[in-house]
mmCIF file with all atom_site columns, C-alpha atoms in Angstrom:
data_model
loop_
_atom_site.group_PDB
_atom_site.id
_atom_site.type_symbol
_atom_site.label_atom_id
_atom_site.label_alt_id
_atom_site.label_comp_id
_atom_site.label_asym_id
_atom_site.label_entity_id
_atom_site.label_seq_id
_atom_site.pdbx_PDB_ins_code
_atom_site.Cartn_x
_atom_site.Cartn_y
_atom_site.Cartn_z
_atom_site.occupancy
_atom_site.B_iso_or_equiv
_atom_site.pdbx_formal_charge
_atom_site.auth_seq_id
_atom_site.auth_comp_id
_atom_site.auth_asym_id
_atom_site.auth_atom_id
_atom_site.pdbx_PDB_model_num
ATOM 1   C CA . UNK A 1 1   ? 37.574 -74.678 155.744 1.00 47.00 ? 1   UNK A CA 1
ATOM 2   C CA . UNK A 1 2   ? 40.628 -74.051 158.113 1.00 59.00 ? 2   UNK A CA 1
ATOM 3   C CA . UNK A 1 3   ? 42.076 -77.708 159.806 1.00 82.00 ? 3   UNK A CA 1
ATOM 4   C CA . UNK A 1 4   ? 42.110 -78.590 162.964 1.00 84.00 ? 4   UNK A CA 1
ATOM 5   C CA . UNK A 1 5   ? 46.165 -77.412 162.963 1.00 84.00 ? 5   UNK A CA 1
ATOM 6   C CA . UNK A 1 6   ? 45.811 -73.980 161.940 1.00 87.00 ? 6   UNK A CA 1
ATOM 7   C CA . UNK A 1 7   ? 42.682 -73.181 165.166 1.00 86.00 ? 7   UNK A CA 1
ATOM 8   C CA . UNK A 1 8   ? 45.359 -74.891 167.272 1.00 84.00 ? 8   UNK A CA 1
ATOM 9   C CA . UNK A 1 9   ? 48.112 -72.666 165.881 1.00 84.00 ? 9   UNK A CA 1
ATOM 10  C CA . UNK A 1 10  ? 45.991 -69.268 165.613 1.00 84.00 ? 10  UNK A CA 1
ATOM 11  C CA . UNK A 1 11  ? 44.178 -69.633 168.974 1.00 84.00 ? 11  UNK A CA 1
ATOM 12  C CA . UNK A 1 12  ? 44.770 -66.710 170.936 1.00 78.00 ? 12  UNK A CA 1
ATOM 13  C CA . UNK A 1 13  ? 45.207 -65.912 173.516 1.00 75.00 ? 13  UNK A CA 1
ATOM 14  C CA . UNK A 1 14  ? 48.395 -67.809 173.019 1.00 78.00 ? 14  UNK A CA 1
ATOM 15  C CA . UNK A 1 15  ? 52.082 -67.520 173.756 1.00 79.00 ? 15  UNK A CA 1
ATOM 16  C CA . UNK A 1 16  ? 54.903 -70.470 172.101 1.00 91.00 ? 16  UNK A CA 1
ATOM 17  C CA . UNK A 1 17  ? 58.437 -71.316 171.985 1.00 95.00 ? 17  UNK A CA 1
ATOM 18  C CA . UNK A 1 18  ? 60.653 -70.172 168.621 1.00 95.00 ? 18  UNK A CA 1
ATOM 19  C CA . UNK A 1 19  ? 63.675 -72.210 168.424 1.00 96.00 ? 19  UNK A CA 1
ATOM 20  C CA . UNK A 1 20  ? 66.322 -71.953 166.189 1.00 96.00 ? 20  UNK A CA 1
ATOM 21  C CA . UNK A 1 21  ? 70.615 -72.348 165.463 1.00 97.00 ? 21  UNK A CA 1
ATOM 22  C CA . UNK A 1 22  ? 72.613 -70.606 163.261 1.00 96.00 ? 22  UNK A CA 1
ATOM 23  C CA . UNK A 1 23  ? 75.110 -72.326 160.523 1.00 96.00 ? 23  UNK A CA 1
ATOM 24  C CA . UNK A 1 24  ? 77.386 -73.328 163.785 1.00 96.00 ? 24  UNK A CA 1
ATOM 25  C CA . UNK A 1 25  ? 74.547 -75.090 165.209 1.00 94.00 ? 25  UNK A CA 1
ATOM 26  C CA . UNK A 1 26  ? 74.276 -71.678 168.509 1.00 96.00 ? 26  UNK A CA 1
ATOM 27  C CA . UNK A 1 27  ? 70.565 -73.082 170.398 1.00 96.00 ? 27  UNK A CA 1
ATOM 28  C CA . UNK A 1 28  ? 68.889 -70.081 170.823 1.00 96.00 ? 28  UNK A CA 1
ATOM 29  C CA . UNK A 1 29  ? 64.823 -70.583 171.840 1.00 96.00 ? 29  UNK A CA 1
ATOM 30  C CA . UNK A 1 30  ? 62.134 -67.468 172.685 1.00 93.00 ? 30  UNK A CA 1
ATOM 31  C CA . UNK A 1 31  ? 58.749 -66.485 173.485 1.00 91.00 ? 31  UNK A CA 1
ATOM 32  C CA . UNK A 1 32  ? 56.501 -65.310 170.831 1.00 86.00 ? 32  UNK A CA 1
ATOM 33  C CA . UNK A 1 33  ? 53.729 -64.567 169.873 1.00 79.00 ? 33  UNK A CA 1
ATOM 34  C CA . UNK A 1 34  ? 53.030 -63.262 167.064 1.00 74.00 ? 34  UNK A CA 1
ATOM 35  C CA . UNK A 1 35  ? 53.291 -66.691 164.810 1.00 86.00 ? 35  UNK A CA 1
ATOM 36  C CA . UNK A 1 36  ? 50.138 -66.873 162.216 1.00 84.00 ? 36  UNK A CA 1
ATOM 37  C CA . UNK A 1 37  ? 49.631 -70.303 160.180 1.00 88.00 ? 37  UNK A CA 1
ATOM 38  C CA . UNK A 1 38  ? 48.483 -68.683 157.141 1.00 86.00 ? 38  UNK A CA 1
ATOM 39  C CA . UNK A 1 39  ? 47.584 -71.653 155.103 1.00 87.00 ? 39  UNK A CA 1
ATOM 40  C CA . UNK A 1 40  ? 48.051 -75.765 155.814 1.00 84.00 ? 40  UNK A CA 1
ATOM 41  C CA . UNK A 1 41  ? 51.559 -75.255 155.129 1.00 88.00 ? 41  UNK A CA 1
ATOM 42  C CA . UNK A 1 42  ? 52.215 -71.540 155.883 1.00 89.00 ? 42  UNK A CA 1
ATOM 43  C CA . UNK A 1 43  ? 53.721 -69.586 158.790 1.00 90.00 ? 43  UNK A CA 1
ATOM 44  C CA . UNK A 1 44  ? 54.599 -66.176 158.720 1.00 88.00 ? 44  UNK A CA 1
ATOM 45  C CA . UNK A 1 45  ? 57.046 -64.990 161.976 1.00 86.00 ? 45  UNK A CA 1
ATOM 46  C CA . UNK A 1 46  ? 57.216 -61.653 163.057 1.00 84.00 ? 46  UNK A CA 1
ATOM 47  C CA . UNK A 1 47  ? 60.808 -60.558 164.971 1.00 85.00 ? 47  UNK A CA 1
ATOM 48  C CA . UNK A 1 48  ? 63.226 -58.388 165.987 1.00 82.00 ? 48  UNK A CA 1
ATOM 49  C CA . UNK A 1 49  ? 67.090 -57.541 164.973 1.00 84.00 ? 49  UNK A CA 1
ATOM 50  C CA . UNK A 1 50  ? 67.750 -60.072 167.444 1.00 87.00 ? 50  UNK A CA 1
ATOM 51  C CA . UNK A 1 51  ? 68.977 -63.733 167.845 1.00 93.00 ? 51  UNK A CA 1
ATOM 52  C CA . UNK A 1 52  ? 66.948 -65.369 166.258 1.00 92.00 ? 52  UNK A CA 1
ATOM 53  C CA . UNK A 1 53  ? 66.208 -63.461 163.138 1.00 91.00 ? 53  UNK A CA 1
ATOM 54  C CA . UNK A 1 54  ? 69.744 -63.925 162.621 1.00 93.00 ? 54  UNK A CA 1
ATOM 55  C CA . UNK A 1 55  ? 69.524 -67.326 163.332 1.00 95.00 ? 55  UNK A CA 1
ATOM 56  C CA . UNK A 1 56  ? 67.198 -67.648 160.432 1.00 93.00 ? 56  UNK A CA 1
ATOM 57  C CA . UNK A 1 57  ? 69.176 -66.160 158.393 1.00 93.00 ? 57  UNK A CA 1
ATOM 58  C CA . UNK A 1 58  ? 72.070 -68.745 158.747 1.00 95.00 ? 58  UNK A CA 1
ATOM 59  C CA . UNK A 1 59  ? 70.661 -71.920 158.779 1.00 96.00 ? 59  UNK A CA 1
ATOM 60  C CA . UNK A 1 60  ? 66.732 -71.143 157.335 1.00 94.00 ? 60  UNK A CA 1
ATOM 61  C CA . UNK A 1 61  ? 64.876 -74.296 160.194 1.00 94.00 ? 61  UNK A CA 1
ATOM 62  C CA . UNK A 1 62  ? 62.897 -73.192 162.810 1.00 94.00 ? 62  UNK A CA 1
ATOM 63  C CA . UNK A 1 63  ? 60.463 -75.323 165.890 1.00 95.00 ? 63  UNK A CA 1
ATOM 64  C CA . UNK A 1 64  ? 57.503 -73.307 166.925 1.00 93.00 ? 64  UNK A CA 1
ATOM 65  C CA . UNK A 1 65  ? 56.324 -75.427 170.239 1.00 93.00 ? 65  UNK A CA 1
ATOM 66  C CA . UNK A 1 66  ? 52.790 -74.315 171.489 1.00 90.00 ? 66  UNK A CA 1
ATOM 67  C CA . UNK A 1 67  ? 52.256 -75.549 174.893 1.00 86.00 ? 67  UNK A CA 1
ATOM 68  C CA . UNK A 1 68  ? 48.263 -74.934 176.676 1.00 81.00 ? 68  UNK A CA 1
ATOM 69  C CA . UNK A 1 69  ? 46.539 -75.849 180.115 1.00 75.00 ? 69  UNK A CA 1
ATOM 70  C CA . UNK A 1 70  ? 43.108 -77.058 179.790 1.00 75.00 ? 70  UNK A CA 1
ATOM 71  C CA . UNK A 1 71  ? 41.736 -79.843 182.394 1.00 79.00 ? 71  UNK A CA 1
ATOM 72  C CA . UNK A 1 72  ? 45.409 -81.283 181.578 1.00 82.00 ? 72  UNK A CA 1
ATOM 73  C CA . UNK A 1 73  ? 48.513 -79.951 180.388 1.00 82.00 ? 73  UNK A CA 1
ATOM 74  C CA . UNK A 1 74  ? 49.116 -80.015 176.276 1.00 81.00 ? 74  UNK A CA 1
ATOM 75  C CA . UNK A 1 75  ? 51.109 -78.881 173.532 1.00 85.00 ? 75  UNK A CA 1
ATOM 76  C CA . UNK A 1 76  ? 52.085 -79.177 169.346 1.00 87.00 ? 76  UNK A CA 1
ATOM 77  C CA . UNK A 1 77  ? 56.036 -78.637 167.854 1.00 90.00 ? 77  UNK A CA 1
ATOM 78  C CA . UNK A 1 78  ? 55.839 -77.338 164.952 1.00 90.00 ? 78  UNK A CA 1
ATOM 79  C CA . UNK A 1 79  ? 59.007 -77.669 162.241 1.00 92.00 ? 79  UNK A CA 1
ATOM 80  C CA . UNK A 1 80  ? 59.317 -74.905 159.723 1.00 92.00 ? 80  UNK A CA 1
ATOM 81  C CA . UNK A 1 81  ? 61.812 -73.639 157.138 1.00 92.00 ? 81  UNK A CA 1
ATOM 82  C CA . UNK A 1 82  ? 61.833 -69.895 156.252 1.00 91.00 ? 82  UNK A CA 1
ATOM 83  C CA . UNK A 1 83  ? 61.027 -69.233 152.877 1.00 89.00 ? 83  UNK A CA 1
ATOM 84  C CA . UNK A 1 84  ? 62.081 -66.038 152.229 1.00 86.00 ? 84  UNK A CA 1
ATOM 85  C CA . UNK A 1 85  ? 62.473 -62.687 155.090 1.00 84.00 ? 85  UNK A CA 1
ATOM 86  C CA . UNK A 1 86  ? 61.631 -58.836 154.836 1.00 82.00 ? 86  UNK A CA 1
ATOM 87  C CA . UNK A 1 87  ? 62.694 -56.239 156.711 1.00 79.00 ? 87  UNK A CA 1
ATOM 88  C CA . UNK A 1 88  ? 59.582 -53.474 155.100 1.00 78.00 ? 88  UNK A CA 1
ATOM 89  C CA . UNK A 1 89  ? 56.561 -53.785 153.204 1.00 80.00 ? 89  UNK A CA 1
ATOM 90  C CA . UNK A 1 90  ? 52.825 -54.761 153.027 1.00 84.00 ? 90  UNK A CA 1
ATOM 91  C CA . UNK A 1 91  ? 52.862 -57.776 155.147 1.00 80.00 ? 91  UNK A CA 1
ATOM 92  C CA . UNK A 1 92  ? 55.404 -56.545 158.179 1.00 79.00 ? 92  UNK A CA 1
ATOM 93  C CA . UNK A 1 93  ? 53.831 -53.015 158.475 1.00 81.00 ? 93  UNK A CA 1
ATOM 94  C CA . UNK A 1 94  ? 49.822 -54.995 158.585 1.00 82.00 ? 94  UNK A CA 1
ATOM 95  C CA . UNK A 1 95  ? 51.713 -57.553 161.386 1.00 79.00 ? 95  UNK A CA 1
ATOM 96  C CA . UNK A 1 96  ? 52.996 -54.417 162.949 1.00 81.00 ? 96  UNK A CA 1
ATOM 97  C CA . UNK A 1 97  ? 49.293 -53.382 162.993 1.00 81.00 ? 97  UNK A CA 1
ATOM 98  C CA . UNK A 1 98  ? 48.285 -56.009 164.917 1.00 79.00 ? 98  UNK A CA 1
ATOM 99  C CA . UNK A 1 99  ? 51.185 -55.908 167.586 1.00 80.00 ? 99  UNK A CA 1
ATOM 100 C CA . UNK A 1 100 ? 50.637 -52.278 168.868 1.00 79.00 ? 100 UNK A CA 1
ATOM 101 C CA . UNK A 1 101 ? 46.512 -53.184 169.407 1.00 80.00 ? 101 UNK A CA 1
ATOM 102 C CA . UNK A 1 102 ? 46.917 -56.473 171.023 1.00 76.00 ? 102 UNK A CA 1
ATOM 103 C CA . UNK A 1 103 ? 51.080 -55.517 173.168 1.00 79.00 ? 103 UNK A CA 1
ATOM 104 C CA . UNK A 1 104 ? 51.106 -52.154 172.543 1.00 79.00 ? 104 UNK A CA 1
ATOM 105 C CA . UNK A 1 105 ? 53.677 -49.304 170.083 1.00 83.00 ? 105 UNK A CA 1
ATOM 106 C CA . UNK A 1 106 ? 56.551 -49.668 171.924 1.00 81.00 ? 106 UNK A CA 1
ATOM 107 C CA . UNK A 1 107 ? 56.431 -53.310 171.401 1.00 79.00 ? 107 UNK A CA 1
ATOM 108 C CA . UNK A 1 108 ? 54.889 -53.594 167.371 1.00 72.00 ? 108 UNK A CA 1
ATOM 109 C CA . UNK A 1 109 ? 57.915 -51.132 166.539 1.00 74.00 ? 109 UNK A CA 1
ATOM 110 C CA . UNK A 1 110 ? 61.169 -53.193 168.207 1.00 76.00 ? 110 UNK A CA 1
ATOM 111 C CA . UNK A 1 111 ? 59.302 -54.886 164.969 1.00 79.00 ? 111 UNK A CA 1
ATOM 112 C CA . UNK A 1 112 ? 61.730 -55.170 161.978 1.00 72.00 ? 112 UNK A CA 1
ATOM 113 C CA . UNK A 1 113 ? 61.337 -58.376 159.668 1.00 73.00 ? 113 UNK A CA 1
ATOM 114 C CA . UNK A 1 114 ? 59.098 -60.882 158.648 1.00 72.00 ? 114 UNK A CA 1
ATOM 115 C CA . UNK A 1 115 ? 60.197 -63.949 157.939 1.00 79.00 ? 115 UNK A CA 1
ATOM 116 C CA . UNK A 1 116 ? 57.332 -66.476 155.633 1.00 78.00 ? 116 UNK A CA 1
ATOM 117 C CA . UNK A 1 117 ? 58.221 -70.214 156.515 1.00 76.00 ? 117 UNK A CA 1
ATOM 118 C CA . UNK A 1 118 ? 56.818 -73.337 155.048 1.00 75.00 ? 118 UNK A CA 1
ATOM 119 C CA . UNK A 1 119 ? 55.798 -76.370 157.842 1.00 74.00 ? 119 UNK A CA 1
ATOM 120 C CA . UNK A 1 120 ? 56.904 -79.681 158.480 1.00 67.00 ? 120 UNK A CA 1
ATOM 121 C CA . UNK A 1 121 ? 54.880 -82.015 160.082 1.00 52.00 ? 121 UNK A CA 1
#
């Protein structure tokens, strides 16, 4: 059984903003459509070789913000702490395959790593 948070988090189509900060506090926000909540406490994110991934390596804390317009605007913030990352493996290959189907092969090839995070609500 999935939770309401998981249902909302994983609903497609959706897009959100992932915010990170470096170890010295320089912030970054980027639009991400790939995060997937695989259970009530775990989120998997695919990222390229970019500031977001660099920041997560220095400072494991992040926020994912999802907004949607229904009859009114609503959204959620999910606070996360990265547990592990990988630049190869089955999880990255699976995510790249999913991204290729949704956004094309060029978008999939830009994905360089996965980050697995625990959520803090």
